[in-house]
GROMACS .gro file of N, CA and C in nm:
model
  384
    1MET      N    1   0.065  -0.131  -0.007
    1MET     CA    2   0.037  -0.017   0.011
    1MET      C    3   0.061   0.119   0.013
    2ILE      N    4   0.115   0.165   0.105
    2ILE     CA    5   0.148   0.313   0.086
    2ILE      C    6   0.296   0.315   0.200
    3GLU      N    7   0.468   0.339   0.115
    3GLU     CA    8   0.486   0.327   0.192
    3GLU      C    9   0.602   0.484   0.277
    4PRO      N   10   0.602   0.516   0.375
    4PRO     CA   11   0.569   0.661   0.392
    4PRO      C   12   0.729   0.678   0.302
    5SER      N   13   0.861   0.644   0.273
    5SER     CA   14   0.967   0.696   0.223
    5SER      C   15   0.973   0.716   0.109
    6MET      N   16   0.822   0.620   0.017
    6MET     CA   17   0.808   0.619  -0.142
    6MET      C   18   0.691   0.642  -0.175
    7SER      N   19   0.602   0.707  -0.065
    7SER     CA   20   0.518   0.745  -0.104
    7SER      C   21   0.412   0.880  -0.127
    8SER      N   22   0.413   0.914  -0.221
    8SER     CA   23   0.307   1.047  -0.262
    8SER      C   24   0.241   1.137  -0.157
    9ASP      N   25   0.262   1.254  -0.165
    9ASP     CA   26   0.149   1.326  -0.089
    9ASP      C   27   0.015   1.301  -0.153
   10ARG      N   28   0.011   1.246  -0.242
   10ARG     CA   29  -0.158   1.221  -0.283
   10ARG      C   30  -0.192   1.049  -0.251
   11GLU      N   31  -0.068   0.996  -0.259
   11GLU     CA   32  -0.098   0.853  -0.182
   11GLU      C   33  -0.160   0.858  -0.024
   12ILE      N   34  -0.113   0.998   0.002
   12ILE     CA   35  -0.094   0.982   0.137
   12ILE      C   36  -0.259   1.037   0.217
   13SER      N   37  -0.263   1.095   0.079
   13SER     CA   38  -0.407   1.267   0.091
   13SER      C   39  -0.510   1.117   0.123
   14ALA      N   40  -0.486   1.005  -0.044
   14ALA     CA   41  -0.638   0.968  -0.101
   14ALA      C   42  -0.686   0.869   0.111
   15PHE      N   43  -0.486   0.764   0.110
   15PHE     CA   44  -0.523   0.739   0.244
   15PHE      C   45  -0.622   0.782   0.348
   16ILE      N   46  -0.610   0.959   0.360
   16ILE     CA   47  -0.618   1.014   0.501
   16ILE      C   48  -0.764   1.051   0.517
   17ARG      N   49  -0.820   1.026   0.353
   17ARG     CA   50  -0.955   1.072   0.321
   17ARG      C   51  -1.050   0.998   0.308
   18ALA      N   52  -0.965   0.878   0.279
   18ALA     CA   53  -1.106   0.730   0.293
   18ALA      C   54  -1.070   0.672   0.460
   19THR      N   55  -1.008   0.712   0.546
   19THR     CA   56  -0.976   0.650   0.666
   19THR      C   57  -1.046   0.731   0.769
   20PHE      N   58  -1.004   0.841   0.795
   20PHE     CA   59  -1.021   0.964   0.847
   20PHE      C   60  -1.198   1.033   0.812
   21ARG      N   61  -1.280   1.040   0.923
   21ARG     CA   62  -1.421   1.114   0.943
   21ARG      C   63  -1.413   1.253   0.945
   22SER      N   64  -1.283   1.247   1.040
   22SER     CA   65  -1.314   1.402   1.152
   22SER      C   66  -1.110   1.322   1.220
   23VAL      N   67  -1.088   1.497   1.264
   23VAL     CA   68  -0.988   1.531   1.320
   23VAL      C   69  -0.923   1.430   1.418
   24TRP      N   70  -1.056   1.506   1.522
   24TRP     CA   71  -1.033   1.420   1.597
   24TRP      C   72  -0.988   1.221   1.609
   25ALA      N   73  -0.995   1.172   1.503
   25ALA     CA   74  -0.974   1.086   1.487
   25ALA      C   75  -0.850   1.014   1.456
   26LEU      N   76  -0.791   1.141   1.333
   26LEU     CA   77  -0.651   1.091   1.328
   26LEU      C   78  -0.583   1.155   1.454
   27GLU      N   79  -0.593   1.289   1.525
   27GLU     CA   80  -0.557   1.300   1.678
   27GLU      C   81  -0.559   1.252   1.730
   28LEU      N   82  -0.651   1.083   1.771
   28LEU     CA   83  -0.615   0.989   1.872
   28LEU      C   84  -0.550   0.919   1.834
   29LEU      N   85  -0.564   0.819   1.698
   29LEU     CA   86  -0.437   0.736   1.628
   29LEU      C   87  -0.354   0.772   1.597
   30CYS      N   88  -0.306   0.942   1.631
   30CYS     CA   89  -0.134   1.008   1.692
   30CYS      C   90  -0.068   0.998   1.794
   31TYR      N   91  -0.213   1.006   1.913
   31TYR     CA   92  -0.207   0.994   2.035
   31TYR      C   93  -0.160   0.849   2.122
   32LEU      N   94  -0.245   0.735   2.004
   32LEU     CA   95  -0.249   0.555   2.067
   32LEU      C   96  -0.108   0.511   1.978
   33ARG      N   97  -0.076   0.663   1.894
   33ARG     CA   98   0.120   0.559   1.780
   33ARG      C   99   0.175   0.621   1.945
   34LYS      N  100   0.240   0.759   1.978
   34LYS     CA  101   0.248   0.791   2.105
   34LYS      C  102   0.281   0.726   2.247
   35HIS      N  103   0.135   0.646   2.256
   35HIS     CA  104   0.151   0.550   2.373
   35HIS      C  105   0.154   0.409   2.379
   36ARG      N  106   0.216   0.386   2.269
   36ARG     CA  107   0.201   0.242   2.147
   36ARG      C  108   0.264   0.099   2.245
   37ASP      N  109   0.288   0.195   2.439
   37ASP     CA  110   0.373   0.077   2.460
   37ASP      C  111   0.288  -0.009   2.489
   38ARG      N  112   0.117   0.028   2.612
   38ARG     CA  113   0.047  -0.019   2.658
   38ARG      C  114  -0.146   0.054   2.567
   39PRO      N  115  -0.215   0.017   2.687
   39PRO     CA  116  -0.360  -0.055   2.537
   39PRO      C  117  -0.324   0.090   2.702
   40LEU      N  118  -0.474   0.186   2.627
   40LEU     CA  119  -0.537   0.266   2.758
   40LEU      C  120  -0.698   0.296   2.701
   41LEU      N  121  -0.744   0.294   2.846
   41LEU     CA  122  -0.899   0.290   2.888
   41LEU      C  123  -0.920   0.399   2.852
   42PRO      N  124  -1.046   0.467   2.740
   42PRO     CA  125  -1.149   0.560   2.735
   42PRO      C  126  -1.101   0.647   2.791
   43ASP      N  127  -1.089   0.623   2.928
   43ASP     CA  128  -1.107   0.781   3.010
   43ASP      C  129  -0.993   0.782   3.022
   44GLU      N  130  -0.849   0.726   2.970
   44GLU     CA  131  -0.773   0.771   3.013
   44GLU      C  132  -0.731   0.880   2.824
   45ILE      N  133  -0.809   0.858   2.794
   45ILE     CA  134  -0.819   0.929   2.643
   45ILE      C  135  -0.899   1.013   2.654
   46VAL      N  136  -0.982   1.078   2.684
   46VAL     CA  137  -1.052   1.170   2.740
   46VAL      C  138  -1.005   1.264   2.730
   47VAL      N  139  -0.919   1.239   2.849
   47VAL     CA  140  -0.845   1.351   2.947
   47VAL      C  141  -0.681   1.401   2.858
   48GLY      N  142  -0.624   1.284   2.789
   48GLY     CA  143  -0.522   1.245   2.709
   48GLY      C  144  -0.534   1.335   2.627
   49LEU      N  145  -0.649   1.362   2.562
   49LEU     CA  146  -0.664   1.418   2.413
   49LEU      C  147  -0.744   1.598   2.463
   50ARG      N  148  -0.817   1.551   2.589
   50ARG     CA  149  -0.928   1.673   2.632
   50ARG      C  150  -1.031   1.661   2.534
   51ALA      N  151  -1.102   1.575   2.568
   51ALA     CA  152  -1.242   1.542   2.381
   51ALA      C  153  -1.323   1.486   2.484
   52SER      N  154  -1.444   1.469   2.432
   52SER     CA  155  -1.544   1.459   2.475
   52SER      C  156  -1.592   1.311   2.494
   53ASP      N  157  -1.677   1.182   2.576
   53ASP     CA  158  -1.659   1.023   2.534
   53ASP      C  159  -1.690   1.013   2.439
   54LEU      N  160  -1.816   1.138   2.370
   54LEU     CA  161  -1.859   1.111   2.273
   54LEU      C  162  -1.775   1.086   2.150
   55VAL      N  163  -1.676   1.194   2.155
   55VAL     CA  164  -1.637   1.217   2.050
   55VAL      C  165  -1.482   1.076   2.010
   56VAL      N  166  -1.464   1.068   2.122
   56VAL     CA  167  -1.331   0.925   2.141
   56VAL      C  168  -1.406   0.774   2.077
   57GLN      N  169  -1.509   0.799   2.169
   57GLN     CA  170  -1.589   0.642   2.143
   57GLN      C  171  -1.582   0.699   1.949
   58GLN      N  172  -1.631   0.744   1.891
   58GLN     CA  173  -1.642   0.733   1.747
   58GLN      C  174  -1.558   0.721   1.690
   59SER      N  175  -1.380   0.761   1.803
   59SER     CA  176  -1.325   0.806   1.728
   59SER      C  177  -1.224   0.625   1.673
   60ILE      N  178  -1.318   0.597   1.796
   60ILE     CA  179  -1.262   0.454   1.861
   60ILE      C  180  -1.260   0.338   1.732
   61ASP      N  181  -1.466   0.383   1.698
   61ASP     CA  182  -1.537   0.312   1.619
   61ASP      C  183  -1.403   0.346   1.486
   62ALA      N  184  -1.415   0.448   1.473
   62ALA     CA  185  -1.347   0.475   1.315
   62ALA      C  186  -1.238   0.372   1.237
   63LEU      N  187  -1.143   0.396   1.425
   63LEU     CA  188  -0.996   0.333   1.407
   63LEU      C  189  -1.028   0.160   1.409
   64LEU      N  190  -1.100   0.118   1.466
   64LEU     CA  191  -1.123  -0.042   1.476
   64LEU      C  192  -1.162  -0.039   1.346
   65ALA      N  193  -1.274   0.036   1.284
   65ALA     CA  194  -1.290  -0.057   1.152
   65ALA      C  195  -1.221  -0.017   1.020
   66ALA      N  196  -1.128   0.041   1.099
   66ALA     CA  197  -1.033   0.062   0.938
   66ALA      C  198  -0.921  -0.005   0.975
   67GLY      N  199  -0.897  -0.104   1.055
   67GLY     CA  200  -0.829  -0.222   1.099
   67GLY      C  201  -0.682  -0.115   1.197
   68LEU      N  202  -0.624  -0.040   1.247
   68LEU     CA  203  -0.583   0.036   1.340
   68LEU      C  204  -0.563   0.045   1.445
   69VAL      N  205  -0.683   0.005   1.564
   69VAL     CA  206  -0.672  -0.049   1.680
   69VAL      C  207  -0.766  -0.173   1.719
   70ALA      N  208  -0.697  -0.178   1.832
   70ALA     CA  209  -0.791  -0.343   1.915
   70ALA      C  210  -0.831  -0.246   2.010
   71VAL      N  211  -0.919  -0.359   2.064
   71VAL     CA  212  -1.013  -0.329   2.151
   71VAL      C  213  -0.986  -0.459   2.284
   72ASP      N  214  -0.879  -0.439   2.353
   72ASP     CA  215  -0.952  -0.550   2.471
   72ASP      C  216  -1.049  -0.552   2.572
   73SER      N  217  -1.048  -0.740   2.639
   73SER     CA  218  -1.119  -0.743   2.665
   73SER      C  219  -1.149  -0.674   2.803
   74THR      N  220  -1.113  -0.531   2.881
   74THR     CA  221  -1.122  -0.409   2.899
   74THR      C  222  -1.140  -0.332   2.866
   75GLY      N  223  -1.166  -0.286   2.732
   75GLY     CA  224  -1.212  -0.190   2.668
   75GLY      C  225  -1.103  -0.138   2.641
   76ALA      N  226  -0.997  -0.103   2.718
   76ALA     CA  227  -0.859  -0.062   2.648
   76ALA      C  228  -0.845  -0.091   2.492
   77VAL      N  229  -0.806   0.034   2.434
   77VAL     CA  230  -0.784   0.096   2.320
   77VAL      C  231  -0.582   0.063   2.284
   78GLY      N  232  -0.527   0.000   2.210
   78GLY     CA  233  -0.395   0.036   2.180
   78GLY      C  234  -0.386   0.015   1.989
   79TYR      N  235  -0.271   0.064   1.978
   79TYR     CA  236  -0.259   0.082   1.853
   79TYR      C  237  -0.182  -0.014   1.816
   80ARG      N  238  -0.299  -0.096   1.699
   80ARG     CA  239  -0.272  -0.242   1.627
   80ARG      C  240  -0.260  -0.226   1.527
   81PRO      N  241  -0.208  -0.239   1.439
   81PRO     CA  242  -0.253  -0.204   1.299
   81PRO      C  243  -0.311  -0.338   1.234
   82ALA      N  244  -0.392  -0.391   1.153
   82ALA     CA  245  -0.364  -0.542   1.099
   82ALA      C  246  -0.285  -0.564   0.997
   83ASN      N  247  -0.193  -0.505   0.935
   83ASN     CA  248  -0.115  -0.575   0.852
   83ASN      C  249   0.032  -0.389   0.855
   84GLU      N  250   0.134  -0.461   0.839
   84GLU     CA  251   0.223  -0.396   0.773
   84GLU      C  252   0.213  -0.228   0.716
   85ASP      N  253   0.108  -0.254   0.588
   85ASP     CA  254   0.088  -0.124   0.471
   85ASP      C  255   0.030  -0.055   0.547
   86LEU      N  256  -0.101  -0.037   0.704
   86LEU     CA  257  -0.144  -0.055   0.718
   86LEU      C  258  -0.100   0.087   0.791
   87ASP      N  259   0.000  -0.012   0.895
   87ASP     CA  260   0.155   0.079   0.989
   87ASP      C  261   0.186   0.193   0.861
   88ARG      N  262   0.207   0.163   0.811
   88ARG     CA  263   0.311   0.248   0.702
   88ARG      C  264   0.227   0.321   0.623
   89ALA      N  265   0.081   0.279   0.601
   89ALA     CA  266  -0.023   0.416   0.580
   89ALA      C  267   0.012   0.551   0.691
   90ALA      N  268  -0.045   0.496   0.830
   90ALA     CA  269  -0.065   0.551   0.992
   90ALA      C  270   0.076   0.642   0.955
   91CYS      N  271   0.169   0.584   0.941
   91CYS     CA  272   0.320   0.651   0.986
   91CYS      C  273   0.282   0.806   0.905
   92ALA      N  274   0.257   0.719   0.768
   92ALA     CA  275   0.284   0.900   0.625
   92ALA      C  276   0.196   0.968   0.695
   93ALA      N  277   0.060   0.904   0.710
   93ALA     CA  278  -0.027   1.057   0.771
   93ALA      C  279   0.027   1.087   0.876
   94GLU      N  280   0.060   1.070   0.961
   94GLU     CA  281   0.146   1.130   1.065
   94GLU      C  282   0.206   1.201   1.062
   95ALA      N  283   0.300   1.194   1.044
   95ALA     CA  284   0.393   1.226   0.971
   95ALA      C  285   0.383   1.398   0.848
   96LEU      N  286   0.233   1.343   0.766
   96LEU     CA  287   0.215   1.481   0.690
   96LEU      C  288   0.123   1.575   0.790
   97TYR      N  289   0.085   1.485   0.880
   97TYR     CA  290  -0.004   1.605   0.939
   97TYR      C  291   0.084   1.652   1.029
   98ALA      N  292   0.160   1.635   1.141
   98ALA     CA  293   0.261   1.723   1.165
   98ALA      C  294   0.366   1.818   1.086
   99ARG      N  295   0.369   1.802   0.970
   99ARG     CA  296   0.451   1.833   0.864
   99ARG      C  297   0.350   1.997   0.796
  100SER      N  298   0.227   1.906   0.780
  100SER     CA  299   0.127   1.995   0.768
  100SER      C  300  -0.020   2.027   0.769
  101PRO      N  301  -0.022   2.087   0.925
  101PRO     CA  302  -0.164   2.042   0.952
  101PRO      C  303  -0.289   2.085   0.911
  102ASP      N  304  -0.317   2.172   0.906
  102ASP     CA  305  -0.346   2.308   0.837
  102ASP      C  306  -0.421   2.229   0.688
  103ALA      N  307  -0.364   2.161   0.601
  103ALA     CA  308  -0.419   2.035   0.530
  103ALA      C  309  -0.445   1.931   0.477
  104VAL      N  310  -0.406   1.867   0.616
  104VAL     CA  311  -0.488   1.816   0.634
  104VAL      C  312  -0.601   1.786   0.651
  105ARG      N  313  -0.620   1.843   0.766
  105ARG     CA  314  -0.757   1.883   0.816
  105ARG      C  315  -0.850   1.965   0.722
  106ARG      N  316  -0.819   1.976   0.593
  106ARG     CA  317  -0.933   2.053   0.461
  106ARG      C  318  -0.919   1.886   0.427
  107LEU      N  319  -0.810   1.834   0.386
  107LEU     CA  320  -0.854   1.707   0.363
  107LEU      C  321  -0.987   1.636   0.413
  108ILE      N  322  -0.948   1.609   0.559
  108ILE     CA  323  -1.031   1.546   0.652
  108ILE      C  324  -1.165   1.616   0.595
  109VAL      N  325  -1.216   1.754   0.621
  109VAL     CA  326  -1.404   1.855   0.576
  109VAL      C  327  -1.397   1.813   0.470
  110ALA      N  328  -1.340   1.832   0.376
  110ALA     CA  329  -1.376   1.860   0.271
  110ALA      C  330  -1.429   1.656   0.221
  111ALA      N  331  -1.359   1.595   0.232
  111ALA     CA  332  -1.418   1.489   0.226
  111ALA      C  333  -1.530   1.449   0.291
  112ALA      N  334  -1.568   1.537   0.423
  112ALA     CA  335  -1.663   1.449   0.487
  112ALA      C  336  -1.766   1.545   0.477
  113ASN      N  337  -1.718   1.676   0.401
  113ASN     CA  338  -1.844   1.724   0.336
  113ASN      C  339  -1.906   1.626   0.230
  114SER      N  340  -1.779   1.615   0.123
  114SER     CA  341  -1.807   1.536  -0.039
  114SER      C  342  -1.940   1.478   0.039
  115ASP      N  343  -1.953   1.373   0.130
  115ASP     CA  344  -2.011   1.278   0.145
  115ASP      C  345  -2.141   1.353   0.213
  116ILE      N  346  -2.182   1.449   0.323
  116ILE     CA  347  -2.316   1.504   0.321
  116ILE      C  348  -2.360   1.580   0.182
  117THR      N  349  -2.306   1.641   0.089
  117THR     CA  350  -2.301   1.677  -0.022
  117THR      C  351  -2.397   1.574  -0.082
  118LYS      N  352  -2.336   1.452  -0.140
  118LYS     CA  353  -2.404   1.381  -0.227
  118LYS      C  354  -2.474   1.287  -0.152
  119PHE      N  355  -2.516   1.309  -0.001
  119PHE     CA  356  -2.626   1.262   0.051
  119PHE      C  357  -2.774   1.337   0.049
  120ALA      N  358  -2.691   1.492   0.028
  120ALA     CA  359  -2.784   1.613   0.047
  120ALA      C  360  -2.851   1.582  -0.089
  121ASP      N  361  -2.734   1.586  -0.194
  121ASP     CA  362  -2.815   1.565  -0.334
  121ASP      C  363  -2.893   1.397  -0.378
  122SER      N  364  -2.846   1.342  -0.313
  122SER     CA  365  -2.994   1.200  -0.396
  122SER      C  366  -3.117   1.347  -0.318
  123PHE      N  367  -3.164   1.327  -0.239
  123PHE     CA  368  -3.268   1.411  -0.248
  123PHE      C  369  -3.368   1.547  -0.338
  124ARG      N  370  -3.228   1.567  -0.395
  124ARG     CA  371  -3.249   1.709  -0.413
  124ARG      C  372  -3.375   1.648  -0.603
  125LEU      N  373  -3.444   1.729  -0.612
  125LEU     CA  374  -3.553   1.732  -0.789
  125LEU      C  375  -3.445   1.778  -0.819
  126ARG      N  376  -3.432   1.743  -0.963
  126ARG     CA  377  -3.375   1.782  -1.068
  126ARG      C  378  -3.547   1.788  -1.180
  127LYS      N  379  -3.485   1.910  -1.250
  127LYS     CA  380  -3.541   1.875  -1.356
  127LYS      C  381  -3.459   1.864  -1.511
  128ASP      N  382  -3.511   1.781  -1.581
  128ASP     CA  383  -3.460   1.700  -1.695
  128ASP      C  384  -3.468   1.802  -1.785
   0.00000   0.00000   0.00000
């Protein structure tokens, strides 16, 4: 998939648009990568990110669905990508976010707005 040293910003951007529905999910990914030595309970994440329970849970669910995290029997969350390609893609996304945070935020917001626009357009009555 994506290797940070060889991937283009375009490939990384595509991964970010496809994977993250909110900036919070990317923030959570970065936080879990920094604390990969042990799984963290959602309450710890709420405090660490200064986020709400709802935002953290939605972000955990999104990262779980993307195959980037695992949740153990206690409910603790750890960075556990399903394969090396996802690990490299996550690393590249984090690096791009560190280098160009505003550009990455715009990517995520544009992708989310695109989905909303498509949904709204599906209900629009058009003249033929």
